[in-house]
Coordinates of C-alpha atoms in Angstrom, one line a residue:
Chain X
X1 CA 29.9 18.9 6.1
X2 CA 26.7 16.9 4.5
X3 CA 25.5 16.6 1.4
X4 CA 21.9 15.7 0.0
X5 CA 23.3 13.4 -2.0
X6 CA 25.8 11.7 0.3
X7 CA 22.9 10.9 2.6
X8 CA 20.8 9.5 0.2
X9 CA 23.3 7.0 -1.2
X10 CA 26.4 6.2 0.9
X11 CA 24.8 5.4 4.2
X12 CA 21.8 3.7 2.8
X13 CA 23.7 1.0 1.3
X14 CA 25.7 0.7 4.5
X15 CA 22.1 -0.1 6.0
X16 CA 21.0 -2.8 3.5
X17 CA 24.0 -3.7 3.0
X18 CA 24.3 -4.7 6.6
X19 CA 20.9 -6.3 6.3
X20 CA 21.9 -8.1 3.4
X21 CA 24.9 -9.6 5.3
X22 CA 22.8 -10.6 8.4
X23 CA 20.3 -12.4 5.5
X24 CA 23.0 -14.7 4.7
X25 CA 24.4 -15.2 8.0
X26 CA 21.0 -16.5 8.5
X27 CA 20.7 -18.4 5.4
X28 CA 23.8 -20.0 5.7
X29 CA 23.2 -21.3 9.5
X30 CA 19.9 -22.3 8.0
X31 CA 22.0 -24.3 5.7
X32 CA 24.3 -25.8 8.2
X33 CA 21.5 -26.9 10.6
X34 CA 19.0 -28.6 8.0
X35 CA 22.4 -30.1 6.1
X36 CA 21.5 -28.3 3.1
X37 CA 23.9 -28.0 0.5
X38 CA 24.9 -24.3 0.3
X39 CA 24.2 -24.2 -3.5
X40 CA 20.8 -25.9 -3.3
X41 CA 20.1 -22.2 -1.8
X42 CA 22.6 -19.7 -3.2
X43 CA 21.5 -21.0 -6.8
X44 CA 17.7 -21.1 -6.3
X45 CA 15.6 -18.6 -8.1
X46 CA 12.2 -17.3 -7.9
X47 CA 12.1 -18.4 -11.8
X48 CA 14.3 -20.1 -14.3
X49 CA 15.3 -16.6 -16.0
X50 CA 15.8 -14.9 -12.8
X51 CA 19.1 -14.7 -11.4
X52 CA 19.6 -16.8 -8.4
X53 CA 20.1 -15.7 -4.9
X54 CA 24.2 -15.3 -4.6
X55 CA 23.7 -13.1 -8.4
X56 CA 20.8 -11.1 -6.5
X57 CA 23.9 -10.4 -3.5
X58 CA 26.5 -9.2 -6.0
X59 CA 24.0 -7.2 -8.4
X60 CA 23.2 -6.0 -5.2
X61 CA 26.8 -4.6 -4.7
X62 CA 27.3 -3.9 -8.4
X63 CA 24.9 -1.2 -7.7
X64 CA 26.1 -0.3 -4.1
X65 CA 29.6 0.3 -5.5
X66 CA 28.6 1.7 -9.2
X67 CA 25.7 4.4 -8.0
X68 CA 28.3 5.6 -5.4
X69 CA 31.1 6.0 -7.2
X70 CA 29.4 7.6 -10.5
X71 CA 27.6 10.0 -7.9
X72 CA 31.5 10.8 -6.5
X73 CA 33.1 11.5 -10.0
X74 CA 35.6 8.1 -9.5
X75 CA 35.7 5.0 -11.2
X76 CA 34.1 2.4 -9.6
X77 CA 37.0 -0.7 -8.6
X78 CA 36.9 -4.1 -10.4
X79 CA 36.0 -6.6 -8.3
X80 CA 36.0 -10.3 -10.4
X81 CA 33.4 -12.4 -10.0
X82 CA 34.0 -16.0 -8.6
X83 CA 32.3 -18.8 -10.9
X84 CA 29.9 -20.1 -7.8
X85 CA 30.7 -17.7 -5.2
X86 CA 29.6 -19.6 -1.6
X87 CA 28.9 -17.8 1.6
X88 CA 32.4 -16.7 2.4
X89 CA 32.9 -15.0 -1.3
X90 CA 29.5 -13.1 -0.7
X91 CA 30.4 -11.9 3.0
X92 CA 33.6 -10.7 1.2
X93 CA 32.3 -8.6 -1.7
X94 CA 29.6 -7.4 0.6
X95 CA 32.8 -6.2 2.9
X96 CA 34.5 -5.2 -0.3
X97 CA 32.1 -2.9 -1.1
X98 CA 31.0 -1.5 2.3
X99 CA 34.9 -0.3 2.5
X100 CA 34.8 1.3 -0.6
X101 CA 31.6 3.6 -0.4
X102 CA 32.0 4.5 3.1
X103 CA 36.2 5.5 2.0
X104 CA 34.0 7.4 -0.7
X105 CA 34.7 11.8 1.0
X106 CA 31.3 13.5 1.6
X107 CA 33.5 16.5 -0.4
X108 CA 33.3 14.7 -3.7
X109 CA 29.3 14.1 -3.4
X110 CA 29.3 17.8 -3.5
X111 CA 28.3 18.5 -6.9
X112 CA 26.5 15.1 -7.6
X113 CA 23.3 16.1 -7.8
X114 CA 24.0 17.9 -11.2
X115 CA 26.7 15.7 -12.4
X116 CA 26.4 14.1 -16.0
X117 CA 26.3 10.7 -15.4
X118 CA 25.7 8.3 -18.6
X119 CA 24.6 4.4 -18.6
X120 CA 24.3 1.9 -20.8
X121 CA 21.6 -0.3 -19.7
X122 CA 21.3 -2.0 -23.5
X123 CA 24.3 -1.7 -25.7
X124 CA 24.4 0.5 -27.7
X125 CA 21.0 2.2 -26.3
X126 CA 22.7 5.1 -24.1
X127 CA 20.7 7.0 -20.9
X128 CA 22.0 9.9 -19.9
X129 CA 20.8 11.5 -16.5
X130 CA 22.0 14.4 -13.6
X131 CA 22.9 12.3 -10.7
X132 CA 19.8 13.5 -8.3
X133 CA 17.8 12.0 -10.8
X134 CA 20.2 8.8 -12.0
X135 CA 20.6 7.7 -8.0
X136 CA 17.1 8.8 -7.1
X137 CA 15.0 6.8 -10.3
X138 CA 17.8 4.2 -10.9
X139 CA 20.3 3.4 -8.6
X140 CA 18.1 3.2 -5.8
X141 CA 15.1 1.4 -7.4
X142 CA 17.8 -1.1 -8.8
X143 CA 19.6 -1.8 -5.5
X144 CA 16.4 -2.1 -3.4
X145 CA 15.4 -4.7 -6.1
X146 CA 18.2 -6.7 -5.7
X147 CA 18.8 -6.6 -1.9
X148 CA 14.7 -7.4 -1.8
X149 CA 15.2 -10.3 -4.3
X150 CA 18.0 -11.8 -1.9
X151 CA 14.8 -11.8 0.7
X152 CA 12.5 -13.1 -1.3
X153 CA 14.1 -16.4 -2.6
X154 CA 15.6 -16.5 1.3
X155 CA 12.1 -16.6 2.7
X156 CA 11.0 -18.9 -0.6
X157 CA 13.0 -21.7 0.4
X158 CA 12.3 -21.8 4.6
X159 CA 14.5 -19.5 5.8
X160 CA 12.7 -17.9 9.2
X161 CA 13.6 -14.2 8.2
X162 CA 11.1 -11.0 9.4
X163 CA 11.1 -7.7 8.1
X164 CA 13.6 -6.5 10.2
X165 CA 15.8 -8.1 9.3
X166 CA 15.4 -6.6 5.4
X167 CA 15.5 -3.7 6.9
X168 CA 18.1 -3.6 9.0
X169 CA 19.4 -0.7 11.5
X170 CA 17.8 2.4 10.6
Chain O
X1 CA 9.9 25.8 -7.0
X2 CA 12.0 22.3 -5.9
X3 CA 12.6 20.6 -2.7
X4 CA 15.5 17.6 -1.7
X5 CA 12.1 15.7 0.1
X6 CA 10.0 16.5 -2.7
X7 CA 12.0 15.3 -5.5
X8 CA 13.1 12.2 -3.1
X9 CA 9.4 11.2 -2.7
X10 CA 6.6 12.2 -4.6
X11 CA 8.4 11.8 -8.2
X12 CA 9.4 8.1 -7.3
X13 CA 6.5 6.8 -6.1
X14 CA 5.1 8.1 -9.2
X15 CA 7.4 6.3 -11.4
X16 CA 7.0 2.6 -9.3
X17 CA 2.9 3.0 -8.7
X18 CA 3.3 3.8 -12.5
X19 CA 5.1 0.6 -12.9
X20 CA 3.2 -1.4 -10.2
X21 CA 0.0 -0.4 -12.4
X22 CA 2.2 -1.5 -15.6
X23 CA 3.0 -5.0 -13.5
X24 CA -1.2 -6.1 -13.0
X25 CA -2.1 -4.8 -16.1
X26 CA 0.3 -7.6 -17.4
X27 CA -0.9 -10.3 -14.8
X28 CA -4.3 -9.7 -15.3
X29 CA -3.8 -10.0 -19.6
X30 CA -1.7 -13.0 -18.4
X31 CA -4.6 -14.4 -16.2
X32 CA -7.0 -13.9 -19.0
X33 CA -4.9 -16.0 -21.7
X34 CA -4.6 -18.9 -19.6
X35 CA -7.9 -18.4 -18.0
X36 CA -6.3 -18.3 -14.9
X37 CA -8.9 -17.6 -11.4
X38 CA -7.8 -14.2 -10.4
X39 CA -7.4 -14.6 -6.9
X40 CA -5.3 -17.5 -7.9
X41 CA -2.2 -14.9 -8.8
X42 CA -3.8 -12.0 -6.2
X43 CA -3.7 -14.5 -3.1
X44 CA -0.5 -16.1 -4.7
X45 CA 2.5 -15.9 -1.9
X46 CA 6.8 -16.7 -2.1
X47 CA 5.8 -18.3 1.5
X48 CA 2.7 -19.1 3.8
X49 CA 3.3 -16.3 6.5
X50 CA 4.6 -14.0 3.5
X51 CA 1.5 -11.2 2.2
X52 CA 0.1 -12.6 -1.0
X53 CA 0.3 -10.2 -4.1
X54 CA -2.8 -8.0 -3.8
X55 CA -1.7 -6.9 -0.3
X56 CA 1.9 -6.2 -1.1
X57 CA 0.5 -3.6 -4.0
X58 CA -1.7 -2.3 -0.9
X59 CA 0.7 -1.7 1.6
X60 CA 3.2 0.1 -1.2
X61 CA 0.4 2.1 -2.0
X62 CA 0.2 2.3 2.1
X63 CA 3.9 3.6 2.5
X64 CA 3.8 6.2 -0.8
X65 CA 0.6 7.5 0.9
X66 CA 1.3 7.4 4.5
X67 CA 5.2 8.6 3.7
X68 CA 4.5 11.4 1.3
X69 CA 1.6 12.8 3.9
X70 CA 4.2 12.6 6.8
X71 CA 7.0 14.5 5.0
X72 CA 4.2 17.1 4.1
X73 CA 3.0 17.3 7.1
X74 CA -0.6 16.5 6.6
X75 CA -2.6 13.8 7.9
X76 CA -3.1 10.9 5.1
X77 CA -6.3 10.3 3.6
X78 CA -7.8 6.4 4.9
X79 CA -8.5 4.8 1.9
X80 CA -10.5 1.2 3.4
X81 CA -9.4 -2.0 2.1
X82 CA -11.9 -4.0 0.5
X83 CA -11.6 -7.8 1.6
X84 CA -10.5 -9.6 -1.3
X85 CA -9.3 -7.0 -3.8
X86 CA -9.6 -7.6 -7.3
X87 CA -7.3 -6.6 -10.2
X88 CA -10.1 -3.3 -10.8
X89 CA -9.8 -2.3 -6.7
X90 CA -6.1 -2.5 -7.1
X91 CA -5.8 -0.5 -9.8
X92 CA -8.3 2.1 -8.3
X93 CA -6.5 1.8 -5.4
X94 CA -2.9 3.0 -7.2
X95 CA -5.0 5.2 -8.4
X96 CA -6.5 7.2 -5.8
X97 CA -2.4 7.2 -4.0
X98 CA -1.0 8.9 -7.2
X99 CA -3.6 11.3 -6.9
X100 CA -3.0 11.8 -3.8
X101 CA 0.6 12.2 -3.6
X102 CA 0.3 14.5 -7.0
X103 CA -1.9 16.8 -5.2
X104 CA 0.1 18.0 -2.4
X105 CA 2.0 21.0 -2.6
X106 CA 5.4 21.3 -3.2
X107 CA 5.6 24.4 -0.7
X108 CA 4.3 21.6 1.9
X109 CA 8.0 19.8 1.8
X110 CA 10.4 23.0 2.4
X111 CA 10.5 21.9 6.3
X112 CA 10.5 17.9 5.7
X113 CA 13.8 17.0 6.0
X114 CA 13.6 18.2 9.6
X115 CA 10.0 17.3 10.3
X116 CA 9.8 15.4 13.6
X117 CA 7.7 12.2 12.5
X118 CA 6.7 9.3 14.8
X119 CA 6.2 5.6 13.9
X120 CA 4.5 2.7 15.7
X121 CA 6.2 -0.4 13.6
X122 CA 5.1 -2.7 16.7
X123 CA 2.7 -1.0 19.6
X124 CA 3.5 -0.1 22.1
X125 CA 7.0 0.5 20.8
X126 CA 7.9 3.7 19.2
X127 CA 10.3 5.3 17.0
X128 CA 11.1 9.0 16.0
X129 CA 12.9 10.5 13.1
X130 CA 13.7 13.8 11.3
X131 CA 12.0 13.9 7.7
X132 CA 15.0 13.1 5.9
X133 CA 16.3 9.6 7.7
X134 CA 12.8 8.8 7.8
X135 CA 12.1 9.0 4.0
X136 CA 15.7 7.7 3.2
X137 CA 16.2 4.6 6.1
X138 CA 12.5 3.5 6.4
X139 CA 10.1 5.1 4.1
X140 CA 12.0 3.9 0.6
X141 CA 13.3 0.6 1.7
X142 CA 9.5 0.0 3.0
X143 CA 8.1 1.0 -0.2
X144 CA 10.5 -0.7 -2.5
X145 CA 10.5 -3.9 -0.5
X146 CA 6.5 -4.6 -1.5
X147 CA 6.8 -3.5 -5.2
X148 CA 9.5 -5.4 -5.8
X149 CA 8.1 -8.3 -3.9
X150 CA 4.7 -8.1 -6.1
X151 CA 6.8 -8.2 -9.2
X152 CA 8.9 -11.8 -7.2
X153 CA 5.4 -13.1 -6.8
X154 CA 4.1 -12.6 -10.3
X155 CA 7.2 -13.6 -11.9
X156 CA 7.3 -16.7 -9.6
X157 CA 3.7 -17.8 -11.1
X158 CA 5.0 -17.1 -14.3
X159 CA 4.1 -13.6 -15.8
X160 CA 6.2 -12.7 -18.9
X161 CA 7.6 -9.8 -17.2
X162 CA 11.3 -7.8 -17.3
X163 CA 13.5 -5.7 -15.1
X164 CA 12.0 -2.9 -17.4
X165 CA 8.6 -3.9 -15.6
X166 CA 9.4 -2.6 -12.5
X167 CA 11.6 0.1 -13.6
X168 CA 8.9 1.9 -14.9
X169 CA 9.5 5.0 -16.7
X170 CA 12.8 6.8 -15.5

């Protein structure tokens, strides 16, 4: 069985997702072979009030994990975050959370295009949305922002990254 | 009447060219304050082999024309780039693409999910889809990559802007 919704959401992360874990694996050996401290690159930001690069990566799952889940009527799993998460946390939530959508049945994505799905983007201002249009208009303008972020302060600080490798295998 | 491609395309380029017109209508206010040089922000880039910010609004206005006009089936309008785009060419620009997208028929997307389409990302190579991986593995992530990376490049000079900025209105 498909589902319109399943498509759109489940095996799209799985792509960036991927991407996103081949962007570090090249960040990190970019690390290893200029002797740059990890940090120097999993804490720079594009701007002083942006979130730095390992906080794009697990906003980037945040999302992943939350849009999927909502969209499947479950409750999305706690995964702590680690203080200063270094390459090895970040390949492991990625792995975390690639586990958990794709365990996510197509059968439960069944009725999530007209699901009630409510977020809370500002306490206590309250959005409520169907989930074609909360996944379509939110959760997938949020994740690509963050998995594009992860690209952009990558490619900021030297790291020899193309396009393909944002956009993975599609 | 409603269709899956429709309602995955045309309705979320309008919300982030809506939001991409929200983002230089802040950097040009922001240019003018400071009495910044234009081009200074429009030719501003994350990296020297990165596109500066006036061509990565182009080529999103690029994907949400050329995608949308695939999916329907039609052939998309050429819009010619002028050489060093200004903040007004831009905007026109967005412009002419909403229109654009807005104006094709719904009726013109029943058949997209399974539309044959054909891509040339590096001649001579080629790649074919259906409608619906299309949209969802290559068109979106396309699209979103260069509006998110215009927002990275005018927050990286500075311009007071907000996740809300890119969100646009959803």
């Amino acid at each position: 069985m498909t589902s319109p919704m399943y498509d759109a959401s489940v095996p799209v992360f799985r792509q960036m997702l991927g991407s996103l874990k081949d962007l570090l694996a090249k960040t990190e050996a970019y690390a290893t072979a200029r002797k740059i401290e990890p940090d120097a690159l999993l804490q720079a930001r594009l701007f002083p009030d942006m979130f730095p690069l390992a906080r794009q990566v697990l906003v980037a799952c945040d999302f992943a994990k939350g849009v999927a889940a909502r969209l499947a009527g479950v409750e999305p799993p706690s995964l702590p975050d680690a203080q200063c998460p270094g390459f090895a946390e970040l390949n492991e939530r990625i792995d975390a959370v690639l586990a958990f959508v794709e365990g996510l049945p197509v059968a439960q994505f069944a009725d999530a295009a007209m699901r009630q799905i409510t977020i809370q983007p500002g306490t206590p201002r309250e959005k409520k949305f169907v989930g074609a249009h909360y996944l379509l208009h939110y959760g997938l303008p949020q994740f690509f922002f963050h998995v594009t972020t992860t690209y952009a302060i990558a490619r900021h600080n030297g790291v020899e990254l193309a396009k393909r490798d944002y956009m993975g295998k599609y």
